[in-house]
Coordinates of C-alpha atoms and ligand atoms in Angstrom, one line a residue:
M695 CA -7.0 -4.7 -15.3
L696 CA -3.9 -7.0 -14.9
K697 CA -0.7 -5.3 -13.9
I698 CA 2.3 -6.7 -15.6
A699 CA 6.2 -6.4 -15.1
V700 CA 8.7 -7.6 -17.8
S701 CA 11.9 -9.1 -16.9
G702 CA 14.2 -8.5 -19.9
S703 CA 12.3 -5.5 -21.0
S704 CA 15.0 -4.3 -23.3
G705 CA 15.6 -7.5 -25.2
R706 CA 13.9 -8.7 -28.7
M707 CA 11.1 -10.3 -26.8
G708 CA 10.9 -7.7 -24.0
N709 CA 10.4 -5.1 -26.7
R710 CA 7.4 -6.7 -28.4
I711 CA 5.6 -7.8 -25.2
I712 CA 5.8 -4.3 -24.0
A713 CA 4.7 -2.7 -27.3
L714 CA 1.7 -5.0 -27.5
S715 CA 0.8 -4.6 -23.7
Q716 CA 0.2 -1.0 -24.8
E717 CA -2.7 -2.0 -27.2
S718 CA -4.3 -4.2 -24.5
E719 CA -7.6 -3.2 -22.6
E720 CA -7.0 -5.8 -20.2
L721 CA -3.4 -5.4 -19.3
T722 CA -1.4 -2.6 -18.0
L723 CA 2.6 -2.3 -17.5
S724 CA 3.7 -1.8 -14.2
G725 CA 7.5 -2.6 -14.3
A726 CA 10.6 -3.1 -16.5
L727 CA 13.3 -5.2 -15.4
E728 CA 16.8 -5.3 -16.8
H729 CA 20.0 -6.6 -15.1
K730 CA 22.3 -4.5 -13.0
G731 CA 24.5 -2.0 -15.0
H732 CA 22.4 -2.4 -18.1
G733 CA 22.7 0.9 -20.1
D734 CA 18.9 1.4 -20.2
E735 CA 18.4 1.5 -16.3
G736 CA 16.7 4.5 -15.5
K737 CA 15.2 5.3 -18.7
D738 CA 11.6 5.2 -19.6
I739 CA 10.8 1.8 -21.2
G740 CA 8.7 3.4 -23.8
E741 CA 11.2 5.6 -25.0
V742 CA 13.8 2.9 -25.0
I743 CA 11.4 0.8 -27.4
G744 CA 10.7 3.7 -29.5
I745 CA 6.9 4.4 -28.5
G746 CA 7.3 7.5 -26.6
K747 CA 7.3 8.2 -22.7
I748 CA 5.0 5.7 -20.8
G749 CA 5.9 6.4 -17.2
V750 CA 7.6 3.0 -16.5
I751 CA 11.3 3.2 -15.7
V752 CA 13.6 0.3 -16.4
S753 CA 15.2 -0.9 -13.0
S754 CA 17.3 -3.8 -11.7
D755 CA 15.7 -3.7 -8.4
I756 CA 13.6 -7.1 -8.6
Q757 CA 11.6 -6.2 -5.4
D758 CA 11.0 -2.9 -6.4
V759 CA 9.6 -3.8 -10.0
T760 CA 7.5 -7.1 -8.7
A761 CA 5.9 -5.0 -5.7
D762 CA 3.1 -3.9 -7.8
A763 CA 2.9 -6.5 -10.4
D764 CA 0.1 -9.2 -10.6
V765 CA 2.5 -11.3 -13.2
I766 CA 5.7 -11.1 -14.3
I767 CA 6.5 -12.0 -17.8
D768 CA 10.3 -13.2 -18.0
F769 CA 12.1 -13.6 -21.4
S770 CA 15.7 -12.9 -19.9
S771 CA 18.3 -15.5 -19.4
P772 CA 18.4 -18.8 -17.4
S773 CA 20.7 -17.2 -14.7
G774 CA 18.3 -14.0 -14.8
T775 CA 15.1 -15.8 -14.1
I776 CA 16.5 -18.2 -11.4
H777 CA 18.2 -15.1 -9.8
A778 CA 14.7 -13.3 -9.8
L779 CA 12.8 -16.2 -8.5
K780 CA 15.1 -16.7 -5.6
L781 CA 15.2 -12.9 -4.6
I782 CA 11.5 -13.0 -4.5
S783 CA 10.6 -16.5 -3.2
D784 CA 9.4 -15.5 0.2
K785 CA 6.7 -13.2 -1.5
P786 CA 6.2 -15.0 -4.7
V787 CA 4.5 -13.5 -7.8
P788 CA 3.0 -15.7 -10.6
F789 CA 5.6 -16.0 -13.4
V790 CA 5.3 -16.6 -17.2
I791 CA 8.6 -17.9 -18.1
G792 CA 9.6 -17.9 -21.9
T793 CA 13.3 -18.0 -21.3
T794 CA 14.9 -21.3 -22.6
G795 CA 18.3 -23.1 -22.0
F796 CA 17.6 -24.0 -18.4
S797 CA 19.7 -26.8 -16.7
K798 CA 17.8 -29.9 -15.0
D799 CA 18.5 -28.2 -11.6
E800 CA 17.2 -24.8 -12.8
I801 CA 14.0 -26.5 -13.9
E802 CA 13.7 -28.2 -10.6
Y803 CA 14.1 -24.9 -8.9
I804 CA 11.2 -23.5 -11.0
R805 CA 9.1 -26.3 -10.2
L806 CA 9.6 -25.7 -6.5
Y807 CA 8.7 -22.1 -6.9
A808 CA 5.7 -23.0 -8.9
Q809 CA 4.4 -24.9 -5.9
K810 CA 3.8 -21.5 -3.9
T811 CA 2.3 -19.6 -7.1
P812 CA 1.0 -20.2 -10.4
C813 CA 3.5 -20.1 -13.2
V814 CA 3.4 -20.8 -16.9
F815 CA 6.8 -22.1 -18.3
A816 CA 6.9 -22.9 -22.2
P817 CA 10.0 -22.8 -24.5
N818 CA 7.5 -21.8 -27.4
M819 CA 4.5 -19.5 -26.6
S820 CA 2.9 -19.6 -30.3
V821 CA -0.2 -21.0 -30.7
G822 CA 0.8 -22.9 -33.8
V823 CA 3.8 -24.7 -32.3
N824 CA 1.5 -25.8 -29.4
I825 CA -1.1 -27.4 -31.8
L826 CA 1.6 -29.0 -33.6
L827 CA 2.9 -30.6 -30.3
K828 CA -0.4 -32.2 -30.0
V829 CA -0.3 -33.3 -33.6
L830 CA 3.2 -34.9 -33.2
D831 CA 2.0 -37.0 -30.4
D832 CA -0.6 -38.3 -32.4
I833 CA 1.3 -39.1 -35.3
A834 CA 4.0 -40.8 -33.4
R835 CA 1.7 -42.9 -31.5
V836 CA 0.5 -44.4 -34.9
T837 CA 3.8 -44.5 -36.9
G838 CA 5.8 -46.1 -33.7
D839 CA 9.1 -47.5 -34.3
D840 CA 8.8 -48.2 -38.0
Y841 CA 9.5 -44.4 -38.9
D842 CA 12.7 -42.6 -38.1
V843 CA 12.3 -39.3 -36.3
E844 CA 14.2 -36.3 -37.0
I845 CA 13.8 -32.8 -35.8
V846 CA 15.7 -29.8 -37.6
E847 CA 15.5 -26.3 -36.0
A848 CA 16.7 -23.0 -37.6
H849 CA 17.2 -19.6 -35.6
H850 CA 19.0 -16.3 -36.1
R851 CA 22.6 -16.0 -35.5
L852 CA 22.4 -14.2 -32.1
K853 CA 20.5 -17.1 -30.3
K854 CA 22.7 -18.4 -27.3
D855 CA 21.3 -22.0 -26.6
A856 CA 21.0 -24.9 -28.8
P857 CA 18.9 -26.9 -29.8
S858 CA 16.1 -24.6 -29.2
G859 CA 14.1 -25.1 -26.4
T860 CA 11.1 -25.8 -28.7
A861 CA 13.1 -28.6 -30.5
M862 CA 13.7 -30.1 -27.0
K863 CA 10.2 -30.0 -26.0
M864 CA 9.2 -31.6 -29.3
A865 CA 11.9 -34.4 -28.9
Q866 CA 10.2 -34.9 -25.3
V867 CA 6.7 -35.1 -26.7
L868 CA 7.9 -37.6 -29.3
A869 CA 10.0 -39.8 -26.9
A870 CA 7.0 -39.9 -24.3
A871 CA 4.6 -41.1 -27.3
L872 CA 7.1 -43.6 -28.6
G873 CA 7.9 -45.0 -25.0
R874 CA 11.6 -44.1 -25.2
N875 CA 14.1 -42.2 -22.6
L876 CA 15.2 -39.2 -24.4
D877 CA 18.6 -39.1 -22.5
D878 CA 19.2 -42.5 -24.3
T879 CA 17.9 -41.8 -27.6
A880 CA 18.5 -38.0 -28.6
V881 CA 21.3 -37.6 -31.3
F882 CA 22.6 -34.0 -31.5
E883 CA 25.2 -34.4 -34.3
R884 CA 26.5 -36.8 -36.6
H885 CA 30.1 -36.7 -38.3
G886 CA 32.6 -39.3 -39.9
L887 CA 31.8 -42.7 -40.1
I888 CA 28.9 -43.1 -37.9
G889 CA 27.3 -46.4 -39.1
E890 CA 23.9 -47.2 -39.7
R891 CA 20.8 -45.2 -37.9
T892 CA 19.5 -47.0 -34.9
K893 CA 16.0 -47.7 -34.8
K894 CA 15.2 -45.6 -31.5
E895 CA 17.4 -42.8 -32.0
I896 CA 15.6 -39.3 -32.2
G897 CA 17.8 -36.9 -34.4
I898 CA 18.0 -33.2 -33.1
Q899 CA 20.0 -31.0 -35.6
T900 CA 20.5 -27.0 -35.3
I901 CA 20.8 -24.3 -38.0
R902 CA 22.0 -20.9 -37.1
A903 CA 21.9 -18.1 -39.8
G904 CA 21.0 -14.4 -40.2
D905 CA 17.6 -13.3 -38.9
I906 CA 15.5 -16.4 -38.8
V907 CA 12.8 -16.0 -36.2
G908 CA 12.2 -19.8 -35.5
E909 CA 11.7 -22.5 -37.8
H910 CA 11.0 -26.3 -36.8
T911 CA 10.5 -29.3 -39.1
V912 CA 9.7 -32.8 -37.7
L913 CA 10.2 -35.6 -40.2
F914 CA 9.0 -39.2 -39.7
G915 CA 10.7 -41.3 -42.4
G916 CA 9.0 -44.5 -43.3
L917 CA 9.7 -47.0 -46.3
G918 CA 7.9 -45.7 -49.1
E919 CA 7.1 -42.4 -47.6
R920 CA 7.8 -39.6 -45.2
I921 CA 5.7 -37.0 -43.2
E922 CA 7.3 -33.5 -42.8
I923 CA 5.7 -31.2 -40.7
T924 CA 7.1 -27.7 -40.6
H925 CA 6.2 -24.6 -38.5
K926 CA 7.8 -21.2 -39.3
A927 CA 7.5 -18.2 -37.0
S928 CA 7.5 -14.9 -39.4
S929 CA 7.2 -12.5 -36.3
R930 CA 8.3 -12.6 -32.5
D931 CA 4.8 -11.1 -32.1
T932 CA 3.5 -14.6 -32.2
F933 CA 5.4 -15.5 -29.1
A934 CA 4.7 -12.2 -27.4
R935 CA 0.9 -12.5 -27.9
G936 CA 1.2 -15.9 -26.3
A937 CA 2.9 -14.6 -23.3
L938 CA 0.3 -12.0 -22.8
R939 CA -2.4 -14.6 -23.2
A940 CA -0.5 -16.8 -20.6
A941 CA -0.6 -13.9 -18.2
L942 CA -4.2 -13.2 -18.2
W943 CA -5.2 -17.0 -18.0
L944 CA -2.9 -17.5 -15.0
R945 CA -4.6 -15.0 -12.7
K946 CA -7.6 -17.6 -12.4
Q947 CA -5.3 -20.5 -11.6
T948 CA -4.0 -22.2 -8.3
P949 CA -0.4 -22.7 -7.5
G950 CA 1.3 -25.1 -10.1
L951 CA 3.4 -25.4 -13.1
Y952 CA 1.6 -25.1 -16.4
D953 CA 2.5 -24.7 -20.0
M954 CA 1.0 -23.5 -23.0
Q955 CA -1.1 -26.6 -23.7
D956 CA -2.8 -25.8 -20.5
V957 CA -3.3 -22.2 -21.2
L958 CA -4.8 -23.1 -24.8
G959 CA -6.8 -25.9 -23.4
L960 CA -5.0 -28.5 -25.7
K961 CA -4.9 -30.9 -23.0
Ligands
NAD2002 P1 17.7 -10.9 -26.1 O1 18.9 -11.2 -25.6 O2 17.3 -9.9 -27.0 O3 17.0 -10.3 -24.6 C1 17.2 -10.7 -23.2 C2 17.1 -9.5 -22.2 O4 17.0 -10.2 -21.0 C3 18.4 -8.6 -22.6 O5 17.9 -7.4 -22.6 C4 19.1 -8.8 -21.3 O6 19.7 -7.7 -20.7 C5 18.2 -9.2 -20.4 N1 18.6 -9.8 -19.1 C6 19.7 -10.8 -19.0 N2 19.8 -11.0 -17.6 C7 18.9 -10.5 -16.9 C8 18.6 -10.4 -15.5 N3 19.2 -11.1 -14.6 N4 17.1 -9.6 -15.2 C9 16.8 -8.8 -16.3 N5 17.0 -8.8 -17.4 C10 18.2 -9.7 -17.9 O7 16.9 -12.3 -26.2 P2 15.4 -12.8 -26.6 O8 15.5 -12.9 -28.3 O9 14.4 -11.4 -26.3 O10 15.0 -14.0 -26.1 C11 15.0 -14.0 -24.5 C12 14.9 -15.5 -24.0 O11 13.6 -15.9 -24.6 C13 15.8 -16.5 -24.7 O12 16.0 -17.6 -23.8 C14 15.0 -16.8 -25.9 O13 15.6 -18.4 -26.4 C15 13.9 -17.1 -25.4 N6 12.5 -17.0 -26.3 C16 11.4 -17.8 -25.9 C17 10.2 -17.9 -26.7 C18 9.1 -18.5 -26.3 O14 8.1 -18.6 -27.1 N7 9.2 -19.0 -25.1 C19 10.2 -17.0 -27.8 C20 11.5 -16.3 -28.5 C21 12.7 -16.3 -27.4

Protein backbone atom coordinates (compact mmCIF):
# COMPACT_ATOMS: atom_id res chain seq x y z
CA MET A 1 0.00 0.00 0.00
CA LEU A 2 1.48 3.35 -1.08
CA LYS A 3 1.18 6.14 1.50
CA ILE A 4 0.57 9.56 -0.07
CA ALA A 5 0.46 13.02 1.45
CA VAL A 6 -1.22 15.88 -0.41
CA SER A 7 0.14 19.44 -0.42
CA GLY A 8 -2.57 22.00 -1.16
CA SER A 9 -5.07 19.60 0.40
CA SER A 10 -7.87 22.15 0.76
CA GLY A 11 -7.62 23.37 -2.83
CA ARG A 12 -9.73 22.36 -5.81
CA MET A 13 -7.22 19.73 -6.97
CA GLY A 14 -6.26 18.62 -3.45
CA ASN A 15 -9.92 17.90 -2.70
CA ARG A 16 -10.36 15.64 -5.71
CA ILE A 17 -7.07 13.79 -5.16
CA ILE A 18 -8.02 13.05 -1.57
CA ALA A 19 -11.55 11.97 -2.49
CA LEU A 20 -10.29 9.64 -5.24
CA SER A 21 -7.52 8.24 -3.04
CA GLN A 22 -10.23 6.94 -0.71
CA GLU A 23 -11.58 4.74 -3.54
CA SER A 24 -8.19 3.17 -4.30
CA GLU A 25 -7.04 -0.22 -3.05
CA GLU A 26 -3.39 0.59 -3.80
CA LEU A 27 -3.07 3.94 -2.02
CA THR A 28 -3.72 5.33 1.39
CA LEU A 29 -3.69 8.96 2.55
CA SER A 30 -1.16 9.63 5.29
CA GLY A 31 -1.00 13.42 5.36
CA ALA A 32 -2.66 16.68 4.32
CA LEU A 33 -0.57 19.85 4.04
CA GLU A 34 -1.76 23.45 3.91
CA HIS A 35 0.05 26.74 4.40
CA LYS A 36 0.48 28.15 7.90
CA GLY A 37 -2.60 30.00 9.12
CA HIS A 38 -4.98 28.26 6.70
CA GLY A 39 -8.48 28.02 8.16
CA ASP A 40 -8.56 24.22 7.79
CA GLU A 41 -5.44 23.59 9.93
CA GLY A 42 -6.27 21.10 12.69
CA LYS A 43 -9.42 19.83 10.97
CA ASP A 44 -9.98 16.31 9.62
CA ILE A 45 -9.46 16.61 5.83
CA GLY A 46 -12.30 14.16 5.17
CA GLU A 47 -14.71 16.52 6.92
CA VAL A 48 -13.22 19.51 5.10
CA ILE A 49 -13.99 17.97 1.70
CA GLY A 50 -17.36 16.59 2.76
CA ILE A 51 -16.73 12.83 2.84
CA GLY A 52 -16.76 12.42 6.63
CA LYS A 53 -13.90 11.77 9.09
CA ILE A 54 -10.94 9.84 7.66
CA GLY A 55 -8.47 10.40 10.52
CA VAL A 56 -6.00 12.64 8.62
CA ILE A 57 -5.59 16.10 10.13
CA VAL A 58 -4.65 19.14 8.01
CA SER A 59 -1.22 20.39 9.11
CA SER A 60 1.23 23.09 8.05
CA ASP A 61 4.21 21.16 9.44
CA ILE A 62 5.91 19.77 6.33
CA GLN A 63 8.29 17.49 8.28
CA ASP A 64 5.37 16.05 10.22
CA VAL A 65 3.29 15.50 7.07
CA THR A 66 6.09 13.92 5.05
CA ALA A 67 7.53 11.75 7.85
CA ASP A 68 5.20 8.87 7.11
CA ALA A 69 4.61 9.41 3.37
CA ASP A 70 6.07 7.44 0.43
CA VAL A 71 5.12 10.16 -2.08
CA ILE A 72 3.92 13.78 -1.79
CA ILE A 73 1.38 14.94 -4.37
CA ASP A 74 1.66 18.69 -4.71
CA PHE A 75 -0.99 20.99 -6.19
CA SER A 76 -0.33 24.14 -4.18
CA SER A 77 1.50 27.26 -5.42
CA PRO A 78 5.02 27.73 -6.85
CA SER A 79 6.28 29.30 -3.61
CA GLY A 80 4.55 26.58 -1.59
CA THR A 81 6.19 23.79 -3.62
CA ILE A 82 9.68 25.29 -3.42
CA HIS A 83 9.31 26.03 0.30
CA ALA A 84 8.35 22.39 0.94
CA LEU A 85 11.19 20.99 -1.19
CA LYS A 86 13.73 23.19 0.63
CA LEU A 87 12.51 22.15 4.07
CA ILE A 88 12.87 18.43 3.34
CA SER A 89 15.90 18.54 1.03
CA ASP A 90 18.11 16.73 3.56
CA LYS A 91 15.50 13.93 3.86
CA PRO A 92 14.04 13.97 0.33
CA VAL A 93 10.71 12.31 -0.40
CA PRO A 94 9.48 11.57 -3.96
CA PHE A 95 7.20 14.34 -5.28
CA VAL A 96 4.48 14.44 -7.91
CA ILE A 97 4.35 18.14 -8.83
CA GLY A 98 1.23 19.32 -10.60
CA THR A 99 1.58 22.96 -9.57
CA THR A 100 2.18 25.38 -12.46
CA GLY A 101 3.61 28.88 -12.90
CA PHE A 102 7.23 28.31 -11.78
CA SER A 103 10.05 30.68 -12.74
CA LYS A 104 13.14 29.31 -14.52
CA ASP A 105 15.10 29.40 -11.23
CA GLU A 106 12.38 27.49 -9.44
CA ILE A 107 12.35 24.83 -12.17
CA GLU A 108 16.12 24.55 -11.77
CA TYR A 109 15.63 23.98 -8.04
CA ILE A 110 13.11 21.18 -8.79
CA ARG A 111 15.70 19.62 -11.13
CA LEU A 112 18.32 19.68 -8.37
CA TYR A 113 15.92 18.19 -5.84
CA ALA A 114 15.03 15.38 -8.27
CA GLN A 115 18.67 14.31 -8.45
CA LYS A 116 18.17 12.93 -4.95
CA THR A 117 14.81 11.21 -5.33
CA PRO A 118 12.38 10.38 -8.17
CA CYS A 119 9.89 13.15 -9.05
CA VAL A 120 7.17 13.61 -11.66
CA PHE A 121 6.69 17.20 -12.78
CA ALA A 122 3.94 17.83 -15.33
CA PRO A 123 1.76 20.87 -16.00
CA ASN A 124 -1.05 18.60 -17.14
CA MET A 125 -1.64 15.12 -15.78
CA SER A 126 -4.50 14.10 -18.06
CA VAL A 127 -3.97 11.15 -20.40
CA GLY A 128 -5.59 13.05 -23.28
CA VAL A 129 -3.31 16.07 -23.15
CA ASN A 130 -0.23 13.89 -22.97
CA ILE A 131 -1.30 11.92 -26.02
CA LEU A 132 -1.91 15.27 -27.71
CA LEU A 133 1.65 16.41 -26.95
CA LYS A 134 2.93 13.41 -28.84
CA VAL A 135 0.61 14.08 -31.78
CA LEU A 136 1.64 17.77 -31.90
CA ASP A 137 5.26 16.76 -32.23
CA ASP A 138 4.37 14.46 -35.17
CA ILE A 139 2.30 17.11 -36.95
CA ALA A 140 4.83 19.93 -36.52
CA ARG A 141 7.64 17.81 -37.95
CA VAL A 142 5.63 17.35 -41.16
CA THR A 143 4.06 20.82 -41.50
CA GLY A 144 7.32 22.62 -40.67
CA ASP A 145 7.58 26.35 -41.37
CA ASP A 146 4.85 26.27 -44.05
CA TYR A 147 2.07 26.29 -41.43
CA ASP A 148 1.48 29.02 -38.83
CA VAL A 149 1.21 27.67 -35.30
CA GLU A 150 -1.18 29.21 -32.77
CA ILE A 151 -2.20 27.96 -29.31
CA VAL A 152 -5.35 29.16 -27.54
CA GLU A 153 -6.07 28.17 -23.96
CA ALA A 154 -9.12 28.83 -21.76
CA HIS A 155 -9.50 28.37 -18.00
CA HIS A 156 -11.76 29.41 -15.12
CA ARG A 157 -11.67 32.92 -13.73
CA LEU A 158 -9.78 31.91 -10.55
CA LYS A 159 -6.65 30.59 -12.29
CA LYS A 160 -3.66 32.66 -11.20
CA ASP A 161 -0.98 32.02 -13.86
CA ALA A 162 -1.11 32.69 -17.60
CA PRO A 163 -0.65 31.26 -20.14
CA SER A 164 -1.40 27.85 -18.63
CA GLY A 165 1.48 25.50 -17.91
CA THR A 166 -0.09 23.15 -20.47
CA ALA A 167 -0.07 25.81 -23.20
CA MET A 168 3.59 26.52 -22.44
CA LYS A 169 4.42 22.80 -22.54
CA MET A 170 2.66 22.53 -25.92
CA ALA A 171 4.64 25.53 -27.14
CA GLN A 172 7.90 23.92 -25.99
CA VAL A 173 7.06 20.67 -27.79
CA LEU A 174 6.18 22.57 -30.98
CA ALA A 175 9.27 24.79 -30.80
CA ALA A 176 11.52 21.75 -30.33
CA ALA A 177 9.88 19.90 -33.25
CA LEU A 178 10.28 23.00 -35.44
CA GLY A 179 13.87 23.66 -34.37
CA ARG A 180 13.01 27.06 -32.85
CA ASN A 181 13.96 28.79 -29.62
CA LEU A 182 10.68 29.48 -27.79
CA ASP A 183 12.06 32.58 -26.02
CA ASP A 184 12.64 34.18 -29.43
CA THR A 185 9.44 33.05 -31.15
CA ALA A 186 6.61 33.07 -28.56
CA VAL A 187 4.06 35.86 -29.07
CA PHE A 188 1.73 36.29 -26.10
CA GLU A 189 -0.38 39.24 -27.17
CA ARG A 190 -1.30 41.20 -30.26
CA HIS A 191 -2.74 44.67 -30.28
CA GLY A 192 -2.66 47.66 -32.61
CA LEU A 193 -0.78 47.93 -35.89
CA ILE A 194 1.34 44.83 -35.48
CA GLY A 195 2.26 44.20 -39.11
CA GLU A 196 2.26 40.88 -40.90
CA ARG A 197 2.68 37.69 -38.96
CA THR A 198 6.26 36.50 -38.97
CA LYS A 199 6.81 33.00 -40.27
CA LYS A 200 8.38 31.52 -37.17
CA GLU A 201 6.28 33.01 -34.40
CA ILE A 202 4.29 30.71 -32.13
CA GLY A 203 1.18 32.53 -30.89
CA ILE A 204 -0.01 31.69 -27.37
CA GLN A 205 -3.30 33.31 -26.33
CA THR A 206 -5.24 33.17 -23.08
CA ILE A 207 -8.94 33.25 -22.22
CA ARG A 208 -10.20 33.42 -18.60
CA ALA A 209 -13.93 32.93 -17.99
CA GLY A 210 -16.41 31.38 -15.57
CA ASP A 211 -15.75 27.81 -14.50
CA ILE A 212 -13.92 26.42 -17.57
CA VAL A 213 -11.88 23.46 -16.27
CA GLY A 214 -9.28 23.65 -19.04
CA GLU A 215 -9.37 23.84 -22.84
CA HIS A 216 -6.49 23.95 -25.32
CA THR A 217 -6.62 24.31 -29.08
CA VAL A 218 -3.57 24.15 -31.35
CA LEU A 219 -4.05 25.50 -34.84
CA PHE A 220 -1.74 24.80 -37.78
CA GLY A 221 -2.71 27.27 -40.49
CA GLY A 222 -1.51 26.52 -44.02
CA LEU A 223 -2.52 27.90 -47.42
CA GLY A 224 -5.83 26.33 -48.39
CA GLU A 225 -6.29 24.31 -45.20
CA ARG A 226 -5.85 24.30 -41.48
CA ILE A 227 -5.66 21.67 -38.78
CA GLU A 228 -7.19 22.36 -35.37
CA ILE A 229 -6.74 20.00 -32.48
CA THR A 230 -8.66 20.62 -29.27
CA HIS A 231 -8.56 19.05 -25.84
CA LYS A 232 -11.33 19.84 -23.35
CA ALA A 233 -11.20 18.76 -19.73
CA SER A 234 -14.71 18.54 -18.30
CA SER A 235 -13.71 17.50 -14.77
CA ARG A 236 -10.66 17.98 -12.54
CA ASP A 237 -10.80 14.24 -11.87
CA THR A 238 -8.86 13.62 -15.07
CA PHE A 239 -5.86 15.49 -13.57
CA ALA A 240 -6.36 13.93 -10.13
CA ARG A 241 -6.44 10.39 -11.54
CA GLY A 242 -3.27 11.14 -13.52
CA ALA A 243 -1.54 12.38 -10.36
CA LEU A 244 -2.45 9.20 -8.47
CA ARG A 245 -1.24 7.09 -11.39
CA ALA A 246 2.05 9.04 -11.37
CA ALA A 247 2.47 8.45 -7.62
CA LEU A 248 2.05 4.68 -8.06
CA TRP A 249 4.46 4.68 -11.02
CA LEU A 250 7.10 6.66 -9.09
CA ARG A 251 7.69 4.01 -6.44
CA LYS A 252 9.58 1.82 -8.93
CA GLN A 253 11.78 4.60 -10.34
CA THR A 254 15.32 5.70 -9.65
CA PRO A 255 16.10 9.37 -8.77
CA GLY A 256 15.45 11.80 -11.62
CA LEU A 257 12.92 14.22 -13.04
CA TYR A 258 10.14 12.56 -15.02
CA ASP A 259 6.99 13.82 -16.74
CA MET A 260 3.63 12.28 -17.64
CA GLN A 261 4.99 11.11 -20.99
CA ASP A 262 7.30 8.85 -18.96
CA VAL A 263 4.47 7.72 -16.68
CA LEU A 264 2.25 6.83 -19.64
CA GLY A 265 5.03 5.17 -21.63
CA LEU A 266 4.67 7.68 -24.49
CA LYS A 267 8.41 8.27 -25.01
P1 LIG B 1 -6.39 26.17 -5.50
O1 LIG B 1 -6.07 27.61 -5.32
O2 LIG B 1 -7.82 25.72 -5.43
O3 LIG B 1 -5.59 25.28 -4.43
C1 LIG B 1 -4.26 25.51 -4.05
C2 LIG B 1 -4.15 25.10 -2.58
O4 LIG B 1 -2.77 25.16 -2.19
C3 LIG B 1 -4.92 26.06 -1.64
O5 LIG B 1 -5.72 25.30 -0.76
C4 LIG B 1 -3.82 26.80 -0.93
O6 LIG B 1 -4.18 27.18 0.40
C5 LIG B 1 -2.72 25.74 -0.91
N1 LIG B 1 -1.40 26.28 -0.65
C6 LIG B 1 -0.87 27.47 -1.01
N2 LIG B 1 0.38 27.62 -0.51
C7 LIG B 1 0.67 26.47 0.14
C8 LIG B 1 1.78 26.02 0.89
N3 LIG B 1 2.86 26.79 1.07
N4 LIG B 1 1.75 24.79 1.43
C9 LIG B 1 0.65 24.01 1.28
N5 LIG B 1 -0.47 24.40 0.63
C10 LIG B 1 -0.45 25.61 0.07
O7 LIG B 1 -5.73 25.76 -6.89
P2 LIG B 1 -5.98 24.44 -7.76
O8 LIG B 1 -6.97 24.72 -8.82
O9 LIG B 1 -6.19 23.26 -6.85
O10 LIG B 1 -4.57 24.33 -8.50
C11 LIG B 1 -3.37 24.22 -7.78
C12 LIG B 1 -2.21 24.23 -8.75
O11 LIG B 1 -2.28 23.08 -9.60
C13 LIG B 1 -2.17 25.44 -9.69
O12 LIG B 1 -0.82 25.81 -9.92
C14 LIG B 1 -2.81 24.91 -10.97
O13 LIG B 1 -2.42 25.62 -12.13
C15 LIG B 1 -2.26 23.50 -10.97
N6 LIG B 1 -3.03 22.52 -11.74
C16 LIG B 1 -2.30 21.57 -12.40
C17 LIG B 1 -2.94 20.55 -13.06
C18 LIG B 1 -2.12 19.44 -13.68
O14 LIG B 1 -2.69 18.53 -14.31
N7 LIG B 1 -0.80 19.47 -13.50
C19 LIG B 1 -4.34 20.51 -13.12
C20 LIG B 1 -5.06 21.51 -12.46
C21 LIG B 1 -4.40 22.51 -11.75
